[in-house]
Every structure is written in structure tokens, then in C-alpha cells.
PDB file of C-alpha atoms and ligand atoms in Angstrom:
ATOM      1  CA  UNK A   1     -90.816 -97.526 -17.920  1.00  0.00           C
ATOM      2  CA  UNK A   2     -89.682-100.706 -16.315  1.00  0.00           C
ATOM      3  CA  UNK A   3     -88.612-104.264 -16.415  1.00  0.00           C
ATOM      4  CA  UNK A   4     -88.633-105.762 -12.661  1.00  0.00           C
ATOM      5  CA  UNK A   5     -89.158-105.381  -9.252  1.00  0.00           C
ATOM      6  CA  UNK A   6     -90.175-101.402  -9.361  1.00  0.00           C
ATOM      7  CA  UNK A   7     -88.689-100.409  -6.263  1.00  0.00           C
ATOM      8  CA  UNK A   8     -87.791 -96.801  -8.053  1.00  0.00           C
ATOM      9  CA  UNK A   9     -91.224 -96.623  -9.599  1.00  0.00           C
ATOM     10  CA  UNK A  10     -92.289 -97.172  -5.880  1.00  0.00           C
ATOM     11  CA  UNK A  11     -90.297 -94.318  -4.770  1.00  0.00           C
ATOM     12  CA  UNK A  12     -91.849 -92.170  -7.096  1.00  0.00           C
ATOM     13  CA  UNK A  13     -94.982 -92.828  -5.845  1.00  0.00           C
ATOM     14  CA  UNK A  14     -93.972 -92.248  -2.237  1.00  0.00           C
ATOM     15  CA  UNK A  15     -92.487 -89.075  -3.277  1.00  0.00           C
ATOM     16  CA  UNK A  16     -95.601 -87.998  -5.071  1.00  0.00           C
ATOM     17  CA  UNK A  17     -97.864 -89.308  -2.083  1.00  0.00           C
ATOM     18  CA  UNK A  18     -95.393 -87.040   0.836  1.00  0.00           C
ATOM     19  CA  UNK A  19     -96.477 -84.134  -1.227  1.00  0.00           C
ATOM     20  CA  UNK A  20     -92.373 -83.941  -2.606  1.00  0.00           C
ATOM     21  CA  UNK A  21     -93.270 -84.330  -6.201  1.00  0.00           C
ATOM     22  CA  UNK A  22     -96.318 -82.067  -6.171  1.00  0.00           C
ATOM     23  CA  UNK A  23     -96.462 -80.866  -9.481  1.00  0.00           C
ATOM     24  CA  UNK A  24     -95.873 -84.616 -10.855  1.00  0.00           C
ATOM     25  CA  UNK A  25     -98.010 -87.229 -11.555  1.00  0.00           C
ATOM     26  CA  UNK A  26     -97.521 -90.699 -13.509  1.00  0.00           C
ATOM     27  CA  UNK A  27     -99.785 -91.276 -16.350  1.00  0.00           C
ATOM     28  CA  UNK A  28     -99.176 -94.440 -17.473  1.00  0.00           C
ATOM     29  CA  UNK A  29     -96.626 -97.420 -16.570  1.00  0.00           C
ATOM     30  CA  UNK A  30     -94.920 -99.420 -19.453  1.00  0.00           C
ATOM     31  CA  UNK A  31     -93.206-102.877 -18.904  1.00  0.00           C
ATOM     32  CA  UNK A  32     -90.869-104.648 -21.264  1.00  0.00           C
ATOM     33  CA  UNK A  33     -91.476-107.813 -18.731  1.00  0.00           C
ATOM     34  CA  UNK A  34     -95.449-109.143 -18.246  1.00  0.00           C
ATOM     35  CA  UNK A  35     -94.269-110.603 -15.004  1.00  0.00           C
ATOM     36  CA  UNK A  36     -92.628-107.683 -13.688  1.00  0.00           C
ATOM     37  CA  UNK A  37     -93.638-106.735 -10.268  1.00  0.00           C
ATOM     38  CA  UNK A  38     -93.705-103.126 -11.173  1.00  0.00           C
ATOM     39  CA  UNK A  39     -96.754-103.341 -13.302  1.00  0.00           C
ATOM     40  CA  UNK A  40     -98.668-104.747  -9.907  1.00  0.00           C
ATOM     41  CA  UNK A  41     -97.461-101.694  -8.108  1.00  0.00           C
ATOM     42  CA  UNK A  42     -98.942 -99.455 -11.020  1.00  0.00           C
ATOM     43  CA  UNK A  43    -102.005-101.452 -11.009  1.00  0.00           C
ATOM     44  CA  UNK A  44    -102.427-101.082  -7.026  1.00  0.00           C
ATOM     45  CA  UNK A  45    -102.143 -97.010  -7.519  1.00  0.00           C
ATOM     46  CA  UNK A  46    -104.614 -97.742 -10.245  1.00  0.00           C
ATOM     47  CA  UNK A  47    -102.573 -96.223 -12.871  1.00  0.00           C
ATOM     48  CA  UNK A  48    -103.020 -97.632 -16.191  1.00  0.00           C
ATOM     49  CA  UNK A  49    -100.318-100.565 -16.594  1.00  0.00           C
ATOM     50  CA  UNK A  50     -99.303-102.005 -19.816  1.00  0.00           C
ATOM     51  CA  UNK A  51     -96.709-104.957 -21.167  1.00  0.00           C
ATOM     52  CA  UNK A  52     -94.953-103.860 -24.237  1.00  0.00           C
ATOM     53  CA  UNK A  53     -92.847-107.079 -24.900  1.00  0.00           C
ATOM     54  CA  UNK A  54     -89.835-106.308 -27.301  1.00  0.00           C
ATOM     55  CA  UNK A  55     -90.091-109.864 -28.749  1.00  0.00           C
ATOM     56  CA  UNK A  56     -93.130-109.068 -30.176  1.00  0.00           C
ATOM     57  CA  UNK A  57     -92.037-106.692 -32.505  1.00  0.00           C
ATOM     58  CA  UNK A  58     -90.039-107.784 -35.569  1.00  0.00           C
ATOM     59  CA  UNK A  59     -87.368-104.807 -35.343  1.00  0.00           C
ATOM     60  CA  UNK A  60     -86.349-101.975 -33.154  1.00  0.00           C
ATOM     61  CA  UNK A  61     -87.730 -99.331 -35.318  1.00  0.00           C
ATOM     62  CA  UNK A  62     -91.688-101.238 -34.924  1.00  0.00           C
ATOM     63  CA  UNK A  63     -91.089-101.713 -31.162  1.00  0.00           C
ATOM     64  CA  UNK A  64     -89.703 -98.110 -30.975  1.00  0.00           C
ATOM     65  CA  UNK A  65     -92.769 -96.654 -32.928  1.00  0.00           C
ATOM     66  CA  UNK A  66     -95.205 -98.934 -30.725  1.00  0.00           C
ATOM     67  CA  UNK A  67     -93.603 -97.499 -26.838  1.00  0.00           C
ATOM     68  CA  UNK A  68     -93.718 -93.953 -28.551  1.00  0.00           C
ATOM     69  CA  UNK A  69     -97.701 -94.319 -29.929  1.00  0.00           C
ATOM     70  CA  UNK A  70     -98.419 -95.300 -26.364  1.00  0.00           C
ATOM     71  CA  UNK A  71     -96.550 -92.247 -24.528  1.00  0.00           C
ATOM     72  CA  UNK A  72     -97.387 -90.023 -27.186  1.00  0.00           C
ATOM     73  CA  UNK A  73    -101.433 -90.903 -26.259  1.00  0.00           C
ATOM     74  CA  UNK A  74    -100.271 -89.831 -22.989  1.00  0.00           C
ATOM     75  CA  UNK A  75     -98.852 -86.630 -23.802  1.00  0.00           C
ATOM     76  CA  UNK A  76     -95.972 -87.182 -21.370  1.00  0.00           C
ATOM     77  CA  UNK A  77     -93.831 -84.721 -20.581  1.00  0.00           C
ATOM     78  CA  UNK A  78     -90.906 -86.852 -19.294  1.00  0.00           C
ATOM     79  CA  UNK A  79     -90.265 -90.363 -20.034  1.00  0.00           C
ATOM     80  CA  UNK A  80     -88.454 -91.990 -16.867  1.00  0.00           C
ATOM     81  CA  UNK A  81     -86.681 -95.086 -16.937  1.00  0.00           C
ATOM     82  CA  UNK A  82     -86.795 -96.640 -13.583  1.00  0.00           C
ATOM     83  CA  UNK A  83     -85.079-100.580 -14.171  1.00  0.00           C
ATOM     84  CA  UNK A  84     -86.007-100.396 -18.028  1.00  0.00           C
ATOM     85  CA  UNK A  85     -83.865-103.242 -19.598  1.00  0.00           C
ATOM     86  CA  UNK A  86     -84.645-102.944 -23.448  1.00  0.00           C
ATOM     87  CA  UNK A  87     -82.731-101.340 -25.498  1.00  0.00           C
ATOM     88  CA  UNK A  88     -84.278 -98.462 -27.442  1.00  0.00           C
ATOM     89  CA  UNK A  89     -83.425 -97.342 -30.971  1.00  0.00           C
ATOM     90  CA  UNK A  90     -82.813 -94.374 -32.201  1.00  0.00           C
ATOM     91  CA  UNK A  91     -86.598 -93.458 -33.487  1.00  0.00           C
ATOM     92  CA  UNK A  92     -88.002 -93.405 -29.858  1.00  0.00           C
ATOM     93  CA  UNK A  93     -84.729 -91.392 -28.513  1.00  0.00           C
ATOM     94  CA  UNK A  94     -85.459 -88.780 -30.910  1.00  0.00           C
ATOM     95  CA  UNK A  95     -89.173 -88.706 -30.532  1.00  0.00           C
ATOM     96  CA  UNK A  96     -88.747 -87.643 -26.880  1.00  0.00           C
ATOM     97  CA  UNK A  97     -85.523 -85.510 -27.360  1.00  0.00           C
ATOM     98  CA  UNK A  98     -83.925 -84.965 -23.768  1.00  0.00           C
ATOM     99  CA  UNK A  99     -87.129 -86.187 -22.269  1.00  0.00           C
ATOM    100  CA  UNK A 100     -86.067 -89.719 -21.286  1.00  0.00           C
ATOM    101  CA  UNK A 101     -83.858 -90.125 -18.249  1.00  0.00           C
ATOM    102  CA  UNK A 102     -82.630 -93.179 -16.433  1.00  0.00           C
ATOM    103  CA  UNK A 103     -81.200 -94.492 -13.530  1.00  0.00           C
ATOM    104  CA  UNK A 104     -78.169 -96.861 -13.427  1.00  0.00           C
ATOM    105  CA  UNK A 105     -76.685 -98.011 -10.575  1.00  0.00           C
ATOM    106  CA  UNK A 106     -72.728 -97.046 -10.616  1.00  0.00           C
ATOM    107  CA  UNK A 107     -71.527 -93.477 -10.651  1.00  0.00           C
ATOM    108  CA  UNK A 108     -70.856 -92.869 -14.399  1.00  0.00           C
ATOM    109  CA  UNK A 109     -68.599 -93.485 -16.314  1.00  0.00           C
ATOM    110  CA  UNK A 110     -67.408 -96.354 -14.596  1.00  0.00           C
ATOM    111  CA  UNK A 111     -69.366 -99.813 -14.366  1.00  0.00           C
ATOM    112  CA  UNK A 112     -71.769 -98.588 -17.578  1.00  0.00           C
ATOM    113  CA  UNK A 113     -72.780 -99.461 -21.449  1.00  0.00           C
ATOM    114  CA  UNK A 114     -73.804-102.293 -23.013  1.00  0.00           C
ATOM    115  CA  UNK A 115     -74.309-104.807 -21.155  1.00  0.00           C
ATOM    116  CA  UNK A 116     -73.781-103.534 -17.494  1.00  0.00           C
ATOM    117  CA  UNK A 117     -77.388-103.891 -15.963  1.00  0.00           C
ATOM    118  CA  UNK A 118     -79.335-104.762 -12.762  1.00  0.00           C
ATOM    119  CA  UNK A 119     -76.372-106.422 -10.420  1.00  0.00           C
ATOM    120  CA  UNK A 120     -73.967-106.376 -13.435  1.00  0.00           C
ATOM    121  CA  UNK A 121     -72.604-102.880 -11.984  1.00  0.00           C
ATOM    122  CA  UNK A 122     -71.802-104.148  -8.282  1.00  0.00           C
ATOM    123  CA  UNK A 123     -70.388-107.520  -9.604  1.00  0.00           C
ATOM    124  CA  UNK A 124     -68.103-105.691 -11.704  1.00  0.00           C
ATOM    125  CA  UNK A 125     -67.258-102.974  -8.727  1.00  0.00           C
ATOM    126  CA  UNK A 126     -66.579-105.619  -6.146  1.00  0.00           C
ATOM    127  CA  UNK A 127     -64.021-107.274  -8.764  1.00  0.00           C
ATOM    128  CA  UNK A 128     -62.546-104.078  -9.734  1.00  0.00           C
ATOM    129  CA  UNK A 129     -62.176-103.441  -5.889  1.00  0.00           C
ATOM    130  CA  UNK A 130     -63.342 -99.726  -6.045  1.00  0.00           C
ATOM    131  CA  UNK A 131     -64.060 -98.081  -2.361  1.00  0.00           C
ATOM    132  CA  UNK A 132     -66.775 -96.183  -3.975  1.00  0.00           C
ATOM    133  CA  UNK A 133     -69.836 -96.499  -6.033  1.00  0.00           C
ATOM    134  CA  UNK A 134     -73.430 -95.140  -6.285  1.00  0.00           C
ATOM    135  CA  UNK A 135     -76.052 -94.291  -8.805  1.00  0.00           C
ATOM    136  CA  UNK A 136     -76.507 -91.683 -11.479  1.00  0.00           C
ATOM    137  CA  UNK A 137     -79.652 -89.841 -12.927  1.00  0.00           C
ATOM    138  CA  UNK A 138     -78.659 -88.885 -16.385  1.00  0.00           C
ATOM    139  CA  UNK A 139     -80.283 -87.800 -19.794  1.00  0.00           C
ATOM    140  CA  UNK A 140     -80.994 -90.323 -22.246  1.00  0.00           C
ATOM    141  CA  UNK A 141     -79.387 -90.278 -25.349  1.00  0.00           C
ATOM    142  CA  UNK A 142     -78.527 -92.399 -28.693  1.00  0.00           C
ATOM    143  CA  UNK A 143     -75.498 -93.803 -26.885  1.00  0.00           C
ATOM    144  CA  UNK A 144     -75.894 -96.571 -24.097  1.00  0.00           C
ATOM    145  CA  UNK A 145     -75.577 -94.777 -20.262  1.00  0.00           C
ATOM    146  CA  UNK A 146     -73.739 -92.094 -22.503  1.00  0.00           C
ATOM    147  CA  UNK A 147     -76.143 -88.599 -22.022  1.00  0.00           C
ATOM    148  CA  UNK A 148     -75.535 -85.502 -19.435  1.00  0.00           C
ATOM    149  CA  UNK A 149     -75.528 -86.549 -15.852  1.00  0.00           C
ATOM    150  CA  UNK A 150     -77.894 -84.795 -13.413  1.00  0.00           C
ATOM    151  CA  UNK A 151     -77.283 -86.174 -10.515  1.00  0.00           C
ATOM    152  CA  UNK A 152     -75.328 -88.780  -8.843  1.00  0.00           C
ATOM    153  CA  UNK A 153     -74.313 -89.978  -5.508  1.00  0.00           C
ATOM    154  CA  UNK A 154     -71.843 -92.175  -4.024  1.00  0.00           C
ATOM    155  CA  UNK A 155     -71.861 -94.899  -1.736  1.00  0.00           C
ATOM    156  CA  UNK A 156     -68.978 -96.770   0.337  1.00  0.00           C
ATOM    157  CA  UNK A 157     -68.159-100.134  -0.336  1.00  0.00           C
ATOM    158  CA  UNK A 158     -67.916-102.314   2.483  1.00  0.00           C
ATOM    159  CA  UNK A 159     -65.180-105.363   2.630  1.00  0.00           C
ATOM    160  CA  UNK A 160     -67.784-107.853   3.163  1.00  0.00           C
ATOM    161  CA  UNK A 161     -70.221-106.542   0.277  1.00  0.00           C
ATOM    162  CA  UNK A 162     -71.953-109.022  -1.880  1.00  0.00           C
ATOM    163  CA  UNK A 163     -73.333-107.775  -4.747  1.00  0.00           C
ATOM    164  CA  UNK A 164     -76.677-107.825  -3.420  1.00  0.00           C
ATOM    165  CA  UNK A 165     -75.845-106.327  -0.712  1.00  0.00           C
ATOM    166  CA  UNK A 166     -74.395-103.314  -2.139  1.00  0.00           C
ATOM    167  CA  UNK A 167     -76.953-103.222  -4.821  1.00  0.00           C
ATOM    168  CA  UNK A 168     -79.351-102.789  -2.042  1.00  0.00           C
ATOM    169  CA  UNK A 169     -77.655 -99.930  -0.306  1.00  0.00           C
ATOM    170  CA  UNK A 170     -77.187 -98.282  -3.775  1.00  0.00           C
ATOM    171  CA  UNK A 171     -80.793 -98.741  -4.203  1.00  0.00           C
ATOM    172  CA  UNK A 172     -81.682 -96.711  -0.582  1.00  0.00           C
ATOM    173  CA  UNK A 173     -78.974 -95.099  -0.379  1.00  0.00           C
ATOM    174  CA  UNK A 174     -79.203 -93.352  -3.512  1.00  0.00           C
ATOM    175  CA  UNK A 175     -81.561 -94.666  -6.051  1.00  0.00           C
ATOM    176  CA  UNK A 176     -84.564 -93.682  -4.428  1.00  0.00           C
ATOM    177  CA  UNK A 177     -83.123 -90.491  -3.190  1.00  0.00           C
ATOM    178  CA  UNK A 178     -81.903 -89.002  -6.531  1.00  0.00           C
ATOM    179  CA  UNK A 179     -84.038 -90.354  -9.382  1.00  0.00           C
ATOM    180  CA  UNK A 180     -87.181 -88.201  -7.444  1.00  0.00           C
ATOM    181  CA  UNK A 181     -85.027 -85.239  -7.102  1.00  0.00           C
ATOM    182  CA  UNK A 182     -84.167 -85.267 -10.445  1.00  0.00           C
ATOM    183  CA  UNK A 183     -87.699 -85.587 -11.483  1.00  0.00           C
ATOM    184  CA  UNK A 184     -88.402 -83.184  -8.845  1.00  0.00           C
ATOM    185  CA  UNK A 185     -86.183 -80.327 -10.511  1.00  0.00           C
ATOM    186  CA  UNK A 186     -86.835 -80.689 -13.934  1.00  0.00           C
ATOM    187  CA  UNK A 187     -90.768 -80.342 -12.895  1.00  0.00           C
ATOM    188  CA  UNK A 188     -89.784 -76.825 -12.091  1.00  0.00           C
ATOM    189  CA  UNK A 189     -87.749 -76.278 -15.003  1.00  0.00           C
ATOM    190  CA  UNK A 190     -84.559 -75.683 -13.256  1.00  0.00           C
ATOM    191  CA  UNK A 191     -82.478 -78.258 -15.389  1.00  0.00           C
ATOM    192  CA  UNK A 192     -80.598 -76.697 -18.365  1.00  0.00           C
ATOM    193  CA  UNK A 193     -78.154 -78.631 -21.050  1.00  0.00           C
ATOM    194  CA  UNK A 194     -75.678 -77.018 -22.245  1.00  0.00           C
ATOM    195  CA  UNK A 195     -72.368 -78.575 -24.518  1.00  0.00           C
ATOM    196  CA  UNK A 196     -73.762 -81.891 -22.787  1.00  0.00           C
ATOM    197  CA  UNK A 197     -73.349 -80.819 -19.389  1.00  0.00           C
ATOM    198  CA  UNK A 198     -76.382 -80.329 -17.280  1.00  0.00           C
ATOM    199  CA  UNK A 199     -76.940 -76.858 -15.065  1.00  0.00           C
ATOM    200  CA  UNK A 200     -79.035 -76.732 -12.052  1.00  0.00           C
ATOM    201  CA  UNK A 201     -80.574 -73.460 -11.233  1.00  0.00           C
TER     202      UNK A 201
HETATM  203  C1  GAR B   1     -82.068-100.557 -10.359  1.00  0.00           C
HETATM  204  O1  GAR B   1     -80.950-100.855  -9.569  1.00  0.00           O
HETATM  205  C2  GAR B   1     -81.680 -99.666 -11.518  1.00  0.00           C
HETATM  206  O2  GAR B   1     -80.675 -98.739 -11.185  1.00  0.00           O
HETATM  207  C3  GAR B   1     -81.150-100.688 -12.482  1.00  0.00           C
HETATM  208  O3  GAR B   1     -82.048-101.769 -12.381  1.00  0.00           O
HETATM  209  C4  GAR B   1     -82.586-101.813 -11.066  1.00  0.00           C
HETATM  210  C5  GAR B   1     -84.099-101.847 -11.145  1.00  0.00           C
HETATM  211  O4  GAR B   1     -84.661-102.059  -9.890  1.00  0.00           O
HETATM  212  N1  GAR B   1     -81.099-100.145 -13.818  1.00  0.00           N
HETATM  213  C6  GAR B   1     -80.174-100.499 -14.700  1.00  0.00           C
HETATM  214  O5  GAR B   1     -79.339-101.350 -14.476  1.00  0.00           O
HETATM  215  C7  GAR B   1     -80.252 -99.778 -16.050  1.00  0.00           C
HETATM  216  N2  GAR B   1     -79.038 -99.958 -16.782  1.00  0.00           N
HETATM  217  P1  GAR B   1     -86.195-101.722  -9.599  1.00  0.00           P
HETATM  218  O6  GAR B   1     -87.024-102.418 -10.666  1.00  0.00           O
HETATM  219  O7  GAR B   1     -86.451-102.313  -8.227  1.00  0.00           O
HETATM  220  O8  GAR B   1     -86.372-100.217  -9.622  1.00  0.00           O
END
């Protein structure tokens, strides 16, 4: 699921097409944004692309119950948020319980939550002066950027950093490094959650 550019989607794809995700493969691609350039990557791969606007839905529970008909015609097996910027309700968290994981772009807890998004993250590290940020793969769950981590990985800060700047070295730095691996293990089953921690085997 995604909202923008699709750079992560795109590394997905890459991974899948190096033979590193090779028990993976993307069914479907759902935007919250028709002009995202995401959906033209999907399209290019020929993977059915769709546009499922929250504004046209009255509430959260109708647009939850219209992104879960879609995935459930899928029969997905993991639901992967790669730059998804709607909220989701409750209904669609519990419909694909521990099934959903996202990518944010600060190392968790710090720089997360409502309302810290896209370069939100890095303009609030660069003002906070941290030395240290990066990205975090972690389970989706009712809470906003709240569910067990998987992975995460840290980048230095440089003195000179804009934030789109360091959003970009997040992005290849880490992003595209971690949100495939975590894919990658949970294909083979070696991700565990236990008293909200996550186990690798
Ligand atoms: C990425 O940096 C991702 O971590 C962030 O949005 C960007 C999407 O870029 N996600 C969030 O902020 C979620 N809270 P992309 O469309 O090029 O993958």
C-alpha cells in the first residue's frame, strides 16, 4: 500500500527480480493518492494497480471495509505499507491481525505517531539535533507507529543535512535495505511475537 513516489515498492520489486525475495510476489498495489507515482511503477510490472481514495468514503469503518474487500480478493498473506499515508481504523487492523507492517523513517520511538510522516521525521531530527537516525520495519497495530519492531537501522547525521538530504540517505541507506529483509524473513516464517517483542530465528 502506498501514497507517493514508491521508491520502497520499487525496492521490493528489485529484490524480487535479484532472486532475494524468491518465495514473494506482489499481488496487487493499493494507493490512497490517484497521482501517486507508485501506482505507475505497479502498472509498468503489470501488477494490478488500484486508487482507493479515503475521501471517498464517508467514515473510517466504510473505507476500512472497502481496502480489506480488495486484499481479502487477493488472499494476501502480508499487507506491506511502503509510504502509506492514511490512517487506518481499527476494522482493517484487526482483519489482517499482525499481517500489516510498515516502514517509517526514524528509529522508533523517537520522531513517530500522529502526525510525523514523509520528511516530518528528519525535520524534527535535525531540530532536535540527534547524531543518529534511521528507519524501522515494525508490526502494525491499533496504535499509530506503536507495534513490535523487526528491524531497524541507523544512520549518521551529517552537520550540513537538510532534511532531504537525510531523508534520502535514510531511504538507501536503510529503507530499501530493511523493509525487503523483513519481508524476506517473515516469508520463511522465522519472525515470532512474543509479549510485543519480535524474535528472529
Ligand atoms: C518513506 O520515507 C517512508 O519511510 C515514509 O514515507 C516515505 C515514502 O517514500 N513513510 C512514513 O512516513 C510512514 N509514517 P516512497 O513512496 O518513495 O517509498
Amino acid at each position: 500500500m502506498v501514497s507517493g513516489g514508491g521508491t520502497n515498492l520499487q525496492a521490493i520489486f528489485d529484490k524480487i527480480e535479484s532472486g532475494y525475495l524468491s518465495n514473494c510476489r506482489i499481488v496487487t498495489v493499493v494507493s490512497s493518492n490517484e497521482k501517486a507515482y507508485a501506482l505507475k511503477r505497479a502498472r509498468k510490472h503489470n501488477i494490478p494497480a488500484i486508487c482507493i481514495p479515503r475521501k471517498d468514503y464517508d467514515s473510517v469503518i466504510d473505507y476500512d471495509k472497502a481496502l480489506t474487500n480488495h486484499l481479502k480478493s487477493y488472499d494476501v498473506d502480508l499487507v506491506v505499507l511502503a509510504g502509506f499515508m492514511s490512517i487506518l481504523g481499527e476494522e482493517f487492523i484487526t482483519a489482517f491481525e499482525n499481517k500489516i507492517i510498515n516502514i517509517h523513517p526514524s528509529l522508533i520511538p523517537s520522531f513517530c505517531g500522529k502526525g510525523y510522516y514523509g520528511l516530518k521525521p528528519h525535520i524534527a531530527a535535525l531540530e532536535y539535533g540527534v547524531k543518529v537516525t534511521g528507519a524501522t520495519v515494525h508490526f502494525v497495530d491499533k496504535g499509530t507507529d506503536t507495534g513490535p519492531i523487526i528491524l531497524q537501522k541507523p544512520v549518521y547525521v551529517n552537520q550540513d543535512d537538510t532534511p532531504e538530504t537525510l531523508q534520502k540517505r535514510v531511504m538507501e541507506e536503510a529503507e530499501w535495505e530493511i523493509l525487503p529483509k523483513a519481508i524476506k524473513l517473515i516469508s520463511e516464517n522465522r519472525v515470532k511475537i512474543a509479549d510485543r517483542k519480535v524474535y528472529i530465528d
